[in-house]
């Protein structure tokens, strides 16, 4: 998704803690996608 792509860009510039947050957001997106399919 666009949100995921934006966070991918940010993740390249953020420290490890930020990458953990990024992974959580992607997981949440995946769960929403599954629920809506």
PDB file of N, CA and C in Angstrom:
ATOM      1  N   UNK A   1       0.843  -1.190   0.000  1.00  0.00           N
ATOM      2  CA  UNK A   1       0.000   0.000   0.000  1.00  0.00           C
ATOM      3  C   UNK A   1       0.880   1.241   0.000  1.00  0.00           C
ATOM      4  N   UNK A   2       0.265   2.374  -0.206  1.00  0.00           N
ATOM      5  CA  UNK A   2       1.032   3.621  -0.191  1.00  0.00           C
ATOM      6  C   UNK A   2       1.643   3.874   1.183  1.00  0.00           C
ATOM      7  N   UNK A   3       0.900   3.553   2.235  1.00  0.00           N
ATOM      8  CA  UNK A   3       1.429   3.746   3.585  1.00  0.00           C
ATOM      9  C   UNK A   3       2.655   2.865   3.790  1.00  0.00           C
ATOM     10  N   UNK A   4       2.562   1.619   3.355  1.00  0.00           N
ATOM     11  CA  UNK A   4       3.692   0.708   3.485  1.00  0.00           C
ATOM     12  C   UNK A   4       4.902   1.215   2.728  1.00  0.00           C
ATOM     13  N   UNK A   5       4.688   1.739   1.527  1.00  0.00           N
ATOM     14  CA  UNK A   5       5.802   2.250   0.738  1.00  0.00           C
ATOM     15  C   UNK A   5       6.441   3.461   1.413  1.00  0.00           C
ATOM     16  N   UNK A   6       5.616   4.334   1.980  1.00  0.00           N
ATOM     17  CA  UNK A   6       6.148   5.505   2.679  1.00  0.00           C
ATOM     18  C   UNK A   6       6.997   5.071   3.865  1.00  0.00           C
ATOM     19  N   UNK A   7       6.510   4.062   4.605  1.00  0.00           N
ATOM     20  CA  UNK A   7       7.288   3.594   5.740  1.00  0.00           C
ATOM     21  C   UNK A   7       8.533   2.835   5.305  1.00  0.00           C
ATOM     22  N   UNK A   8       8.489   2.171   4.144  1.00  0.00           N
ATOM     23  CA  UNK A   8       9.701   1.545   3.631  1.00  0.00           C
ATOM     24  C   UNK A   8      10.778   2.597   3.417  1.00  0.00           C
ATOM     25  N   UNK A   9      10.385   3.737   2.849  1.00  0.00           N
ATOM     26  CA  UNK A   9      11.329   4.823   2.614  1.00  0.00           C
ATOM     27  C   UNK A   9      11.886   5.340   3.936  1.00  0.00           C
ATOM     28  N   UNK A  10      11.004   5.546   4.908  1.00  0.00           N
ATOM     29  CA  UNK A  10      11.446   6.036   6.211  1.00  0.00           C
ATOM     30  C   UNK A  10      12.335   5.015   6.916  1.00  0.00           C
ATOM     31  N   UNK A  11      12.005   3.726   6.753  1.00  0.00           N
ATOM     32  CA  UNK A  11      12.744   2.688   7.467  1.00  0.00           C
ATOM     33  C   UNK A  11      14.212   2.682   7.061  1.00  0.00           C
ATOM     34  N   UNK A  12      14.504   3.055   5.820  1.00  0.00           N
ATOM     35  CA  UNK A  12      15.885   3.092   5.361  1.00  0.00           C
ATOM     36  C   UNK A  12      16.685   4.169   6.097  1.00  0.00           C
ATOM     37  N   UNK A  13      15.962   5.129   6.681  1.00  0.00           N
ATOM     38  CA  UNK A  13      16.609   6.278   7.310  1.00  0.00           C
ATOM     39  C   UNK A  13      16.507   6.239   8.833  1.00  0.00           C
ATOM     40  N   UNK A  14      15.853   5.209   9.362  1.00  0.00           N
ATOM     41  CA  UNK A  14      15.598   5.189  10.795  1.00  0.00           C
ATOM     42  C   UNK A  14      16.403   4.106  11.480  1.00  0.00           C
ATOM     43  N   UNK A  15      16.690   4.277  12.779  1.00  0.00           N
ATOM     44  CA  UNK A  15      17.394   3.271  13.553  1.00  0.00           C
ATOM     45  C   UNK A  15      16.515   2.053  13.814  1.00  0.00           C
ATOM     46  N   UNK A  16      17.091   1.080  14.495  1.00  0.00           N
ATOM     47  CA  UNK A  16      16.440  -0.215  14.686  1.00  0.00           C
ATOM     48  C   UNK A  16      15.072  -0.083  15.335  1.00  0.00           C
ATOM     49  N   UNK A  17      14.936   0.777  16.326  1.00  0.00           N
ATOM     50  CA  UNK A  17      13.656   0.936  17.019  1.00  0.00           C
ATOM     51  C   UNK A  17      12.567   1.355  16.034  1.00  0.00           C
ATOM     52  N   UNK A  18      12.899   2.239  15.113  1.00  0.00           N
ATOM     53  CA  UNK A  18      11.945   2.668  14.107  1.00  0.00           C
ATOM     54  C   UNK A  18      11.560   1.524  13.175  1.00  0.00           C
ATOM     55  N   UNK A  19      12.512   0.628  12.900  1.00  0.00           N
ATOM     56  CA  UNK A  19      12.207  -0.506  12.033  1.00  0.00           C
ATOM     57  C   UNK A  19      11.251  -1.477  12.709  1.00  0.00           C
ATOM     58  N   UNK A  20      11.354  -1.607  14.034  1.00  0.00           N
ATOM     59  CA  UNK A  20      10.398  -2.462  14.751  1.00  0.00           C
ATOM     60  C   UNK A  20       8.990  -1.895  14.621  1.00  0.00           C
ATOM     61  N   UNK A  21       8.863  -0.568  14.740  1.00  0.00           N
ATOM     62  CA  UNK A  21       7.562   0.087  14.570  1.00  0.00           C
ATOM     63  C   UNK A  21       7.037  -0.145  13.157  1.00  0.00           C
ATOM     64  N   UNK A  22       7.925  -0.005  12.181  1.00  0.00           N
ATOM     65  CA  UNK A  22       7.574  -0.228  10.785  1.00  0.00           C
ATOM     66  C   UNK A  22       7.040  -1.638  10.576  1.00  0.00           C
ATOM     67  N   UNK A  23       7.689  -2.621  11.168  1.00  0.00           N
ATOM     68  CA  UNK A  23       7.233  -4.008  11.028  1.00  0.00           C
ATOM     69  C   UNK A  23       5.842  -4.181  11.632  1.00  0.00           C
ATOM     70  N   UNK A  24       5.590  -3.533  12.753  1.00  0.00           N
ATOM     71  CA  UNK A  24       4.280  -3.622  13.398  1.00  0.00           C
ATOM     72  C   UNK A  24       3.202  -3.022  12.502  1.00  0.00           C
ATOM     73  N   UNK A  25       3.510  -1.890  11.865  1.00  0.00           N
ATOM     74  CA  UNK A  25       2.541  -1.242  10.982  1.00  0.00           C
ATOM     75  C   UNK A  25       2.235  -2.131   9.778  1.00  0.00           C
ATOM     76  N   UNK A  26       3.267  -2.757   9.204  1.00  0.00           N
ATOM     77  CA  UNK A  26       3.030  -3.658   8.075  1.00  0.00           C
ATOM     78  C   UNK A  26       2.177  -4.838   8.500  1.00  0.00           C
ATOM     79  N   UNK A  27       2.410  -5.349   9.701  1.00  0.00           N
ATOM     80  CA  UNK A  27       1.612  -6.460  10.215  1.00  0.00           C
ATOM     81  C   UNK A  27       0.153  -6.041  10.355  1.00  0.00           C
ATOM     82  N   UNK A  28      -0.079  -4.838  10.881  1.00  0.00           N
ATOM     83  CA  UNK A  28      -1.444  -4.332  11.028  1.00  0.00           C
ATOM     84  C   UNK A  28      -2.119  -4.200   9.669  1.00  0.00           C
ATOM     85  N   UNK A  29      -1.390  -3.708   8.671  1.00  0.00           N
ATOM     86  CA  UNK A  29      -1.933  -3.584   7.316  1.00  0.00           C
ATOM     87  C   UNK A  29      -2.323  -4.943   6.770  1.00  0.00           C
ATOM     88  N   UNK A  30      -1.465  -5.932   6.988  1.00  0.00           N
ATOM     89  CA  UNK A  30      -1.739  -7.274   6.485  1.00  0.00           C
ATOM     90  C   UNK A  30      -3.003  -7.840   7.127  1.00  0.00           C
ATOM     91  N   UNK A  31      -3.168  -7.627   8.419  1.00  0.00           N
ATOM     92  CA  UNK A  31      -4.362  -8.112   9.106  1.00  0.00           C
ATOM     93  C   UNK A  31      -5.614  -7.433   8.564  1.00  0.00           C
ATOM     94  N   UNK A  32      -5.538  -6.136   8.296  1.00  0.00           N
ATOM     95  CA  UNK A  32      -6.686  -5.426   7.734  1.00  0.00           C
ATOM     96  C   UNK A  32      -7.028  -5.961   6.350  1.00  0.00           C
ATOM     97  N   UNK A  33      -5.989  -6.226   5.553  1.00  0.00           N
ATOM     98  CA  UNK A  33      -6.205  -6.735   4.203  1.00  0.00           C
ATOM     99  C   UNK A  33      -6.889  -8.098   4.252  1.00  0.00           C
ATOM    100  N   UNK A  34      -6.445  -8.952   5.164  1.00  0.00           N
ATOM    101  CA  UNK A  34      -7.042 -10.281   5.311  1.00  0.00           C
ATOM    102  C   UNK A  34      -8.503 -10.168   5.735  1.00  0.00           C
ATOM    103  N   UNK A  35      -8.784  -9.290   6.685  1.00  0.00           N
ATOM    104  CA  UNK A  35     -10.155  -9.131   7.174  1.00  0.00           C
ATOM    105  C   UNK A  35     -11.083  -8.604   6.088  1.00  0.00           C
ATOM    106  N   UNK A  36     -10.553  -7.765   5.197  1.00  0.00           N
ATOM    107  CA  UNK A  36     -11.386  -7.129   4.172  1.00  0.00           C
ATOM    108  C   UNK A  36     -11.508  -7.966   2.909  1.00  0.00           C
ATOM    109  N   UNK A  37     -10.763  -9.041   2.795  1.00  0.00           N
ATOM    110  CA  UNK A  37     -10.771  -9.850   1.572  1.00  0.00           C
ATOM    111  C   UNK A  37     -11.900 -10.874   1.597  1.00  0.00           C
TER     112      UNK A  37
END
